[in-house]
């Protein structure tokens, strides 16, 4: 089967690039003296997680318990849910999942720690805990000042075992100028290491110091004392990561194949993918890009979307007829993948493998 | 089962409001002298389409063939795919679907009409066609000047039957001031009726003149000569439709139940729903709203999202503890529904019925 036989819109994975990204990033993180625990929210596919594990990943990171469970069902045995687990249903869910894998979860409050402990005791489980450190996003995590008290609490609670600390620091801070990735990585890594050392001095068993997303992972991995980084997007790359310099445009492994359905003007084409296909959670202006997706070949940017229509601005020399097919790299690949049921792996124009997006929509 | 037993995030449907919206809008459209062909992209659920048909809808509108097919599979027999059908795979798909229902499709180009005709002839099908009229969005459709020539072409082609014309005119034009819904509705309706009359004078059999989305449907239905309107969002409503005045806040039938997972500040709560749950294709500023979703009760707006975190600005007197649950009305409900596998119908706090989002993700 070739690409021409695929209906559109359709998500394509360039397998050569996928394999190169997985191998290259694993080697870089290892060379920097850290370990790699990739965030699987980018691909949501156990088949790709398996490739990451085979390349040397120590386990996976997931955002939610239901997302993690899909990977445990598929045989992954070391899972970090990097999210505050909150509420009786989720505490029970975590306690059950911890009987099927080495489960580490995030905690950022006393109420969260106590609820988790009670559920673990009730189920006869042991849950590993990392305390989340607030790193500037203002969404979750505790300050350095409050970390010690929360570690004290976790240490006292039955059924829980304090394993480490973690943070997530975006290069995009709300209401602030964009940091360079190198600066954000160094800041995040050094802050976490300093907090870990203070906690250890107070007697807490901080084994893991976990930092870093794709823009910051390699910088954070190089900070002495950072034990683990959690990039996700590096497997596929996207237009945002390319503009940040985290990958090259030629490393981008995922593209969206679309059909031109209308030509409203000589410099515009309308394609059969809009926000229902591409997503659109990142405004292009926020990352200094001219659109929501860029053509893999030729000069064309997806400037405007409604749900099923995408309006593409065509550069000179790009003049697709109605019915022509164009492939685009999205601005933010994680959101795009979550809208799709399957990723189609290709070598050149030949369809080689399908990856079900098995954890799509799992947000509980 | 009660709401308390549902894991979060979870989409709730207030069944009393759903039933009221379906009945009220059908009655209003009928009273205005038009017919209602609801767009099912809002709910993507055959169970809800069935309720709309029972209330008096003449058929359904879908955006894509694969979306429409889910409803044909469920027994809906009159379907309009309001989208330019383009490319050999889709022409064949349309020809096959036309053997299972009364299928009407959009056409806005000669190449589209010819391809559709060839596929219909090859399959022995007859496909009804509506010519799409450009109404200011610059994405698809032909101008009034080109409509006659395209109708000539459709009329000559075997396997096709010209059935009418249609347009979609948003109240939000790119790069232009927002029109009032009443003005947009009147403009759209009168423009289409004038074009239909000119086409009839030239001998074309224009039976249907189809216009209108939720903000403009009732206004368009009242324009003499408009035979059909295609609102979708009216079944559930959302914060955008409430601010446009198309429905009241108290008519909003769909809400997203979330759990507070962290309290980063006294005036902020972090919930377990972000862009992966709510969507986020409509920037709040574009519609003059302070956030991506508003609390169904109390004073709280979802101001900022990452994929799994939502940061909520709390007004005075709203002070939810970690673990508390809050329900939110999204800014754009269609996008929200497409991210979910199921909608949970409730009466008060009791779970009464589940609606699988059977056409979720169908965009081919």
XYZ file of C-alpha atoms in Angstrom:
728
model
C 0.000 0.000 0.000
C 1.246 3.498 -0.804
C 0.438 6.938 0.561
C -1.775 7.591 -2.470
C -4.249 4.987 -1.205
C -4.739 6.723 2.174
C -7.808 8.868 2.692
C -7.179 12.338 4.134
C -6.608 13.909 6.573
C -4.131 11.283 7.730
C -1.170 11.383 10.119
C 2.053 10.020 8.639
C 5.149 8.954 10.564
C 8.458 8.967 8.703
C 9.917 5.825 10.280
C 13.518 6.662 9.397
C 13.227 9.976 11.227
C 11.369 8.423 14.169
C 14.097 5.829 14.626
C 16.825 8.446 14.290
C 15.183 10.746 16.852
C 14.744 7.936 19.386
C 18.353 6.765 19.022
C 19.929 10.223 18.893
C 18.164 11.596 21.954
C 18.784 8.495 24.016
C 22.494 8.717 23.183
C 22.643 12.426 24.036
C 20.882 12.030 27.380
C 23.103 9.085 28.296
C 26.214 11.014 27.268
C 25.102 13.925 29.464
C 25.032 11.572 32.447
C 21.276 11.361 32.949
C 18.489 8.897 32.215
C 15.561 9.261 29.836
C 11.958 8.659 30.891
C 10.059 9.850 27.809
C 6.639 11.446 28.155
C 4.285 9.286 26.121
C 1.625 12.008 25.750
C 3.247 12.849 22.410
C 2.573 9.505 20.721
C 0.110 7.739 23.084
C 1.201 4.508 21.427
C 2.633 1.500 23.302
C 4.337 0.359 20.089
C 6.439 3.523 20.084
C 7.034 3.384 23.848
C 8.402 -0.102 23.314
C 10.932 1.288 20.810
C 11.960 3.946 23.350
C 12.427 1.331 26.063
C 14.480 -0.859 23.747
C 16.705 2.140 23.004
C 17.457 2.570 26.708
C 14.633 4.534 28.359
C 14.274 3.693 32.071
C 10.480 3.846 31.983
C 7.754 6.178 30.788
C 6.124 9.379 31.947
C 2.349 9.862 31.582
C 0.111 12.752 32.569
C -2.876 10.821 33.829
C -3.577 7.439 35.420
C -5.889 6.280 32.642
C -3.238 7.188 30.077
C -0.597 5.298 32.063
C -2.837 2.265 32.379
C -2.912 1.755 28.609
C 0.863 1.324 28.705
C 0.782 -0.954 31.734
C -1.767 -3.086 29.891
C 0.767 -3.271 27.048
C 3.546 -4.473 29.336
C 5.398 -1.325 30.428
C 6.415 -1.872 34.051
C 7.947 1.433 35.224
C 5.612 4.417 35.088
C 5.701 7.957 36.435
C 2.411 9.867 36.435
C 3.724 13.419 36.626
C 0.522 14.972 37.882
C -1.085 15.683 41.266
C -3.332 12.678 41.947
C -6.433 14.084 43.617
C -9.766 12.718 44.797
C -10.981 9.330 46.099
C -11.581 7.736 42.675
C -8.062 8.595 41.515
C -6.408 7.562 44.766
C -8.055 4.155 44.463
C -7.094 3.972 40.799
C -3.449 4.695 41.666
C -3.461 2.071 44.419
C -4.787 -0.538 41.997
C -2.333 0.402 39.255
C 0.570 0.201 41.710
C -0.101 -3.526 42.034
C 0.645 -3.982 38.341
C 3.790 -1.861 37.863
C 6.405 0.213 39.623
C 4.187 3.288 39.934
C 5.489 6.722 40.835
C 3.020 9.586 41.162
C 3.226 13.318 41.717
C 2.061 14.907 44.963
C 1.896 18.610 45.753
C -0.409 18.793 48.780
C -0.951 17.246 52.179
C -4.521 16.348 51.278
C -3.248 14.560 48.183
C -0.613 12.662 50.126
C -3.034 11.581 52.843
C -5.691 10.420 50.398
C -3.157 8.450 48.408
C -1.796 6.858 51.570
C -5.225 5.770 52.755
C -6.012 4.193 49.380
C -2.634 2.440 49.288
C -3.162 1.017 52.762
C -6.698 -0.114 51.899
C -5.458 -1.888 48.768
C -2.267 -3.220 50.311
C -0.230 -1.273 47.753
C 3.005 0.660 47.939
C 3.105 3.831 45.867
C 6.285 5.740 45.100
C 5.950 9.502 45.398
C 7.727 12.442 43.859
C 6.973 15.852 45.276
C 6.281 18.377 42.551
C 8.220 21.633 42.768
C 6.634 24.808 41.411
C 8.866 26.155 38.659
C 7.117 29.300 37.526
C 4.029 28.128 35.651
C 1.676 28.801 38.561
C -0.390 25.674 38.005
C 0.848 22.974 40.406
C 3.804 22.139 42.637
C 5.060 23.481 45.961
C 7.674 26.128 46.617
C 11.121 25.206 47.884
C 10.086 26.465 51.326
C 7.106 24.113 51.516
C 8.852 21.090 49.994
C 10.457 19.949 53.249
C 7.193 19.946 55.186
C 5.456 17.979 52.418
C 8.333 15.476 52.313
C 8.009 15.107 56.097
C 4.338 14.303 55.663
C 4.915 11.811 52.832
C 7.659 10.152 54.858
C 5.314 9.615 57.809
C 2.429 8.165 55.772
C 2.009 4.397 55.424
C 1.778 2.914 51.943
C 3.848 5.709 50.407
C 7.561 5.887 49.722
C 9.218 9.213 48.939
C 11.321 8.636 45.829
C 12.256 12.077 44.565
C 11.228 15.466 43.264
C 10.281 16.805 39.867
C 9.312 19.987 38.070
C 8.110 21.167 34.722
C 9.369 24.492 33.482
C 8.111 25.669 30.123
C 10.211 28.002 28.050
C 7.008 30.031 27.673
C 5.984 31.738 30.864
C 2.609 33.425 30.951
C 3.035 37.167 30.959
C 6.820 37.026 30.786
C 9.392 37.214 28.036
C 10.432 33.916 26.551
C 13.507 32.393 28.136
C 16.111 30.728 25.996
C 15.847 26.960 26.249
C 19.390 26.769 27.611
C 18.597 29.301 30.331
C 15.325 27.583 31.266
C 17.053 24.196 31.408
C 19.913 25.426 33.568
C 17.534 27.283 35.889
C 15.262 24.279 36.287
C 18.047 21.766 36.798
C 20.013 23.875 39.306
C 16.898 24.786 41.275
C 15.876 21.144 41.584
C 19.365 19.981 42.527
C 19.625 22.636 45.230
C 16.264 21.637 46.662
C 17.193 17.940 46.502
C 20.417 18.600 48.402
C 18.588 20.558 51.101
C 16.021 17.773 51.437
C 18.727 15.129 51.679
C 20.488 17.195 54.350
C 17.193 17.089 56.270
C 17.165 13.298 56.008
C 14.823 12.739 53.076
C 15.634 9.914 50.630
C 15.639 11.879 47.377
C 16.761 9.375 44.758
C 15.343 10.965 41.634
C 15.685 14.557 40.472
C 13.525 14.747 37.353
C 13.350 17.712 34.988
C 13.145 18.743 31.404
C 10.866 18.694 28.395
C 12.041 18.582 24.779
C 13.404 22.161 24.615
C 15.149 21.825 27.971
C 15.934 18.112 28.326
C 19.499 18.101 27.033
C 20.435 21.206 29.010
C 18.866 19.857 32.183
C 20.478 16.429 31.696
C 23.871 18.144 31.735
C 23.312 19.731 35.151
C 25.141 17.557 37.725
C 22.607 16.013 40.078
C 19.733 15.814 37.608
C 19.061 12.086 37.363
C 16.290 11.963 34.772
C 14.705 13.987 31.971
C 11.206 13.607 30.519
C 11.033 14.944 26.955
C 8.110 13.768 24.843
C 7.961 15.762 21.627
C 11.474 14.751 20.518
C 10.178 11.514 18.967
C 8.271 13.407 16.287
C 9.291 17.050 16.542
C 7.001 19.835 15.358
C 7.136 23.365 14.000
C 7.370 24.831 17.518
C 10.334 22.634 18.490
C 12.037 23.428 15.183
C 11.693 27.171 15.736
C 13.018 26.753 19.293
C 16.026 24.915 17.873
C 15.325 21.712 19.790
C 15.243 19.757 16.515
C 15.841 20.632 12.878
C 12.952 20.935 10.443
C 14.445 17.898 8.686
C 14.058 15.856 11.885
C 10.274 16.279 11.952
C 8.846 12.773 11.704
C 5.095 13.433 11.867
C 3.129 15.182 9.157
C -0.527 15.543 8.315
C -1.469 14.599 4.778
C -4.340 16.773 3.521
C -6.222 17.314 0.270
C -6.784 20.719 -1.329
C -10.581 21.011 -1.531
C -10.949 24.575 -2.792
C -8.823 27.431 -4.165
C -10.483 30.621 -2.949
C -7.642 32.811 -4.293
C -4.376 32.517 -6.207
C -2.398 32.790 -2.983
C -4.704 30.610 -0.863
C -5.726 26.968 -0.780
C -8.346 25.394 1.462
C -7.467 21.937 2.802
C -9.610 19.252 4.417
C -7.970 19.606 7.824
C -8.861 22.285 10.372
C -8.849 22.523 14.149
C -10.418 19.042 14.444
C -7.289 17.654 12.781
C -4.463 19.992 13.763
C -5.577 21.146 17.201
C -4.706 24.775 17.668
C -3.949 25.097 21.362
C -0.790 27.136 20.672
C -1.444 30.518 19.014
C 1.197 30.891 16.269
C 2.042 34.438 17.395
C 3.025 33.095 20.828
C 5.903 31.184 19.294
C 6.672 33.668 16.509
C 5.376 31.473 13.684
C 3.183 32.574 10.772
C 0.664 29.729 11.099
C -0.607 26.553 12.739
C 1.370 24.232 10.451
C 3.982 24.501 7.711
C 4.198 22.498 4.516
C 6.807 19.731 4.626
C 7.822 20.778 1.080
C 7.292 24.075 -0.693
C 6.281 27.410 0.802
C 2.881 27.195 2.493
C 1.564 27.920 5.978
C -1.765 26.998 7.513
C -2.917 30.461 8.560
C -6.520 30.004 9.614
C -8.708 27.117 10.696
C -12.305 26.301 11.291
C -13.164 22.806 12.417
C -12.874 21.051 9.059
C -11.386 23.735 6.803
C -7.806 24.950 6.840
C -6.895 28.074 4.889
C -3.313 27.885 3.638
C -1.296 30.894 2.498
C 0.716 29.853 -0.558
C 4.144 31.271 -1.283
C 5.459 31.991 -4.794
C 5.770 28.808 -6.862
C 3.354 26.782 -4.711
C 0.170 26.358 -6.727
C -1.681 23.114 -5.873
C -4.784 22.262 -7.909
C -7.995 21.155 -6.188
C -7.463 17.491 -5.365
C -3.696 17.886 -4.838
C -2.270 16.573 -1.570
C 0.012 18.467 0.775
C 1.671 17.312 4.005
C 2.105 19.692 6.938
C 4.101 19.722 10.157
C 1.884 20.960 13.007
C 2.880 23.659 15.466
C 2.228 21.326 18.458
C 2.280 17.639 17.656
C 0.946 16.298 20.993
C -2.425 17.954 20.484
C -2.583 16.780 16.883
C -1.921 13.154 17.826
C -4.651 13.218 20.483
C -7.196 13.950 17.734
C -6.300 10.872 15.707
C -7.036 7.157 16.106
C -4.032 5.912 14.159
C -0.582 7.010 12.973
C 0.573 5.575 9.653
C 4.270 4.687 9.543
C 5.842 5.142 6.110
C 9.191 4.514 4.395
C 9.249 6.902 1.479
C 5.810 6.512 -0.112
C 5.194 2.983 1.165
C 2.978 2.284 4.168
C 5.027 0.091 6.504
C 3.304 -0.011 9.911
C 0.263 1.371 11.710
C 0.439 2.672 15.266
C -2.920 2.771 17.051
C -3.119 5.876 19.270
C -4.196 3.576 22.060
C -4.213 6.205 24.820
C -6.006 8.881 22.787
C -8.515 10.750 24.879
C -7.404 9.164 28.163
C -7.467 12.067 30.588
C -8.974 10.592 33.754
C -25.452 6.012 39.848
C -24.860 9.636 40.742
C -22.474 12.292 39.461
C -20.232 11.720 42.493
C -19.317 8.289 41.146
C -18.039 9.649 37.816
C -14.314 10.052 37.324
C -13.181 13.424 35.972
C -12.904 15.138 33.588
C -16.334 14.083 32.377
C -18.856 15.657 30.004
C -22.347 15.988 31.473
C -25.565 16.609 29.542
C -28.457 18.175 31.426
C -31.250 16.172 29.783
C -34.007 18.631 30.707
C -32.134 21.420 28.965
C -31.239 19.246 25.970
C -34.880 18.309 25.464
C -36.000 21.898 25.884
C -33.440 23.181 23.372
C -34.406 20.579 20.771
C -38.132 21.292 21.130
C -37.834 25.071 21.346
C -35.585 25.493 18.321
C -37.638 23.142 16.182
C -40.773 25.109 17.053
C -39.109 28.439 16.297
C -37.754 27.333 12.930
C -41.102 25.854 11.957
C -42.903 29.010 13.047
C -40.512 31.081 10.941
C -41.581 29.057 7.886
C -38.387 27.087 7.356
C -37.142 23.563 7.992
C -34.413 22.402 10.360
C -31.538 20.161 9.257
C -29.319 20.220 12.364
C -25.544 19.972 12.033
C -24.547 16.888 13.987
C -20.898 17.969 14.415
C -21.942 19.400 17.790
C -22.970 16.108 19.383
C -21.659 13.431 16.957
C -24.193 11.097 18.545
C -26.885 9.198 16.597
C -28.944 8.949 19.792
C -29.248 12.724 19.898
C -29.811 12.990 16.137
C -32.712 10.573 16.593
C -34.268 12.957 19.139
C -33.860 15.852 16.680
C -35.527 13.851 13.897
C -38.396 12.876 16.183
C -38.894 16.551 17.013
C -39.301 17.397 13.328
C -35.887 17.796 11.721
C -35.960 16.972 7.974
C -32.554 15.279 8.049
C -29.060 15.963 9.276
C -26.069 18.013 8.184
C -22.544 16.601 8.538
C -19.172 18.067 7.620
C -17.473 14.969 6.274
C -18.495 11.720 4.589
C -17.053 9.501 7.328
C -18.949 11.521 9.935
C -22.161 11.192 7.921
C -21.659 7.452 7.510
C -21.866 6.882 11.261
C -25.370 8.327 11.185
C -26.393 6.379 8.093
C -25.204 3.227 9.867
C -27.536 4.218 12.725
C -30.540 4.554 10.439
C -30.623 8.251 9.431
C -31.758 8.354 5.790
C -31.500 12.014 4.730
C -28.011 13.493 4.918
C -26.365 16.673 3.659
C -22.559 16.750 3.686
C -21.987 20.513 3.604
C -18.416 20.349 2.368
C -16.656 20.276 -1.007
C -16.144 16.572 -1.787
C -12.731 16.353 -3.450
C -10.459 13.561 -4.675
C -11.034 10.042 -6.091
C -11.293 8.299 -2.691
C -13.957 10.703 -1.491
C -15.896 10.676 -4.763
C -16.107 6.884 -4.569
C -17.058 7.112 -0.882
C -19.889 9.515 -1.721
C -21.140 7.289 -4.529
C -21.236 4.299 -2.186
C -22.949 6.241 0.599
C -25.575 7.526 -1.853
C -26.801 3.948 -2.284
C -27.688 3.828 1.414
C -29.412 7.181 1.979
C -30.689 10.308 0.289
C -27.273 11.941 0.037
C -26.756 15.599 -0.769
C -23.199 16.914 -1.053
C -21.581 20.299 -1.504
C -19.775 21.207 -4.725
C -17.839 24.392 -5.407
C -15.716 23.500 -8.456
C -15.968 21.967 -11.912
C -13.269 19.441 -11.047
C -15.268 18.417 -7.970
C -18.496 18.076 -9.952
C -16.879 16.024 -12.714
C -15.114 13.659 -10.324
C -18.307 13.116 -8.349
C -20.243 12.454 -11.544
C -17.755 9.869 -12.795
C -17.855 8.036 -9.457
C -21.657 8.119 -9.386
C -21.859 6.697 -12.907
C -19.319 3.970 -12.103
C -21.282 2.960 -8.997
C -24.722 3.361 -10.542
C -25.568 5.996 -7.931
C -27.452 9.260 -8.043
C -26.022 12.039 -5.886
C -27.900 15.222 -5.059
C -25.787 18.362 -5.260
C -25.928 21.747 -3.634
C -23.623 24.411 -4.986
C -21.813 26.222 -2.188
C -21.942 30.009 -2.326
C -19.034 31.998 -0.895
C -20.348 34.178 1.916
C -17.298 36.068 3.109
C -15.162 33.493 4.932
C -12.761 33.025 2.008
C -12.478 29.283 2.486
C -14.843 27.573 0.021
C -17.812 28.309 -2.206
C -18.268 30.179 -5.491
C -19.271 33.794 -6.071
C -22.729 34.662 -7.327
C -21.203 35.370 -10.755
C -19.720 31.867 -11.029
C -22.702 30.025 -9.558
C -24.641 29.887 -12.818
C -21.775 28.338 -14.780
C -21.221 25.714 -12.067
C -24.949 24.908 -12.005
C -24.819 24.516 -15.810
C -21.981 22.028 -15.413
C -23.720 20.062 -12.643
C -26.917 19.995 -14.688
C -25.104 18.440 -17.664
C -23.291 15.733 -15.703
C -24.731 12.225 -15.441
C -25.268 10.733 -11.996
C -25.750 14.150 -10.379
C -28.920 16.104 -9.674
C -28.775 19.776 -8.798
C -30.905 20.210 -5.690
C -30.075 23.635 -4.317
C -27.558 26.087 -2.956
C -26.104 26.710 0.479
C -23.724 28.973 2.354
C -22.111 29.349 5.730
C -21.614 32.841 7.054
C -19.968 33.200 10.414
C -20.706 36.190 12.565
C -16.922 36.435 12.969
C -15.182 37.500 9.803
C -11.421 37.347 9.697
C -10.002 40.825 9.748
C -13.373 42.547 9.956
C -15.544 43.887 12.732
C -18.051 41.473 14.161
C -21.486 41.650 12.578
C -24.566 41.382 14.700
C -26.131 37.952 14.383
C -29.327 39.511 13.040
C -27.416 41.427 10.370
C -25.361 38.368 9.381
C -28.516 36.243 9.168
C -30.409 38.751 7.062
C -27.414 39.286 4.756
C -26.877 35.570 4.267
C -30.521 34.751 3.713
C -31.214 37.584 1.268
C -28.027 36.927 -0.680
C -28.894 33.246 -1.094
C -32.518 33.938 -2.045
C -31.440 36.464 -4.684
C -28.965 33.986 -6.163
C -31.562 31.207 -6.083
C -34.058 33.386 -7.955
C -31.490 34.274 -10.607
C -30.585 30.604 -11.033
C -34.233 29.598 -11.328
C -34.762 32.314 -13.936
C -31.918 30.674 -15.882
C -33.734 27.346 -15.713
C -31.955 25.651 -12.805
C -34.039 23.510 -10.431
C -33.114 25.154 -7.116
C -35.328 23.455 -4.546
C -33.325 24.088 -1.388
C -31.909 27.371 -0.144
C -29.945 26.412 2.966
C -28.378 28.863 5.410
C -27.707 29.569 9.013
C -25.745 28.344 12.008
C -26.858 28.731 15.635
C -26.327 32.509 15.888
C -27.993 33.160 12.543
C -30.478 30.287 12.093
C -33.612 31.961 13.415
C -32.903 35.185 11.532
C -32.174 33.321 8.311
C -35.246 31.106 8.720
C -37.391 34.239 8.763
C -36.123 35.439 5.362
C -38.754 34.490 2.757
C -37.282 31.973 0.336
C -34.860 30.346 2.783
C -36.081 26.746 2.926
C -33.722 25.245 5.503
C -31.376 26.186 8.338
C -28.499 24.123 9.754
C -27.714 25.110 13.362
C -25.739 22.614 15.425
C -24.661 24.219 18.685
C -28.235 25.003 19.794
C -28.666 21.497 21.253
C -26.098 22.161 23.962
C -25.238 25.863 23.812
C -21.892 27.152 25.046
C -20.314 30.277 26.491
C -19.785 31.751 23.015
C -23.433 31.297 22.014
C -24.566 32.724 25.347
C -22.459 35.851 24.889
C -23.793 36.213 21.332
C -27.320 36.026 22.728
C -28.249 32.930 20.720
C -29.135 31.103 23.943
C -29.249 32.053 27.614
C -26.600 30.867 30.034
C -29.391 28.883 31.716
C -30.017 26.984 28.465
C -26.496 25.528 28.383
C -26.947 21.758 28.536
C -23.338 20.529 28.362
C -20.795 21.041 31.101
C -17.419 19.559 31.932
C -17.077 18.192 35.431
C -13.521 18.666 36.716
C -11.639 18.164 39.980
C -9.515 20.817 41.658
C -6.053 19.245 41.845
C -4.028 22.168 43.186
C -4.505 25.642 44.636
C -1.501 27.668 43.498
C -2.929 30.920 44.920
C -5.940 32.183 46.852
C -7.520 33.471 43.652
C -6.550 30.498 41.463
C -7.419 26.808 41.279
C -5.871 24.237 38.972
C -8.302 21.675 37.545
C -7.714 18.327 35.851
C -8.954 19.513 32.465
C -6.851 21.482 29.986
C -6.721 21.796 26.218
C -7.025 18.006 25.825
C -10.447 18.250 27.467
C -11.790 21.682 26.572
C -10.231 22.260 23.150
C -9.243 25.869 22.802
C -9.718 26.621 19.106
C -11.507 29.912 19.879
C -9.313 32.507 21.609
C -11.457 34.048 24.373
C -10.489 37.581 23.357
C -11.976 36.973 19.892
C -15.440 36.652 21.395
C -14.925 39.107 24.251
C -14.860 36.488 27.010
C -12.419 36.304 29.939
C -11.583 32.612 29.514
C -12.014 29.275 27.786
C -14.869 28.146 30.025
C -17.051 29.562 32.795
C -18.232 27.841 35.939
C -21.852 26.691 35.769
C -22.254 27.997 39.342
C -20.203 30.584 41.187
C -17.692 33.052 39.784
C -14.819 31.254 38.079
C -13.292 31.346 34.593
C -10.816 28.964 33.010
C -8.132 31.472 32.044
C -5.187 29.361 30.958
C -4.645 25.802 29.789
C -1.886 23.363 29.147
C -2.829 19.920 27.926
C -3.952 18.446 31.241
C -3.965 21.458 33.568
C -6.517 24.246 33.582
C -5.823 27.364 35.620
C -9.050 28.898 36.891
C -9.377 32.489 38.131
C -11.652 32.476 41.170
C -13.965 35.355 41.960
C -14.794 36.517 45.490
C -16.619 33.836 47.480
C -15.481 30.946 45.272
C -12.897 28.984 47.251
C -12.847 25.283 46.310
C -10.560 22.988 48.301
C -8.275 20.507 46.525
C -10.508 17.582 45.604
C -13.608 19.749 45.096
C -15.468 19.376 41.828
C -16.535 22.189 39.545
C -18.535 22.070 36.307
C -17.733 24.430 33.432
C -19.445 25.509 30.220
C -16.888 25.599 27.398
C -16.440 28.485 25.014
C -16.965 26.224 21.968
C -18.794 23.010 22.657
C -18.254 21.276 19.278
C -14.510 21.085 19.811
C -14.969 19.880 23.372
C -17.293 17.049 22.344
C -14.848 15.852 19.671
C -12.295 15.188 22.426
C -14.572 12.873 24.376
C -15.731 9.284 23.871
C -18.968 9.595 25.797
C -21.465 12.181 27.045
C -23.197 11.408 30.335
C -26.841 12.427 30.452
C -28.047 13.493 33.906
C -31.279 14.513 35.630
C -30.202 16.550 38.610
C -27.391 14.505 40.143
C -28.548 11.152 38.776
C -26.917 9.541 35.746
C -29.770 8.682 33.380
C -28.286 7.845 29.957
C -24.946 7.648 28.169
C -24.442 8.947 24.653
C -21.439 7.458 22.841
C -19.755 10.142 20.715
C -19.917 7.686 17.851
C -18.602 10.046 15.166
C -15.767 11.459 17.257
C -12.632 11.949 15.188
C -14.362 11.179 11.879
C -12.881 13.752 9.536
C -12.240 11.826 6.296
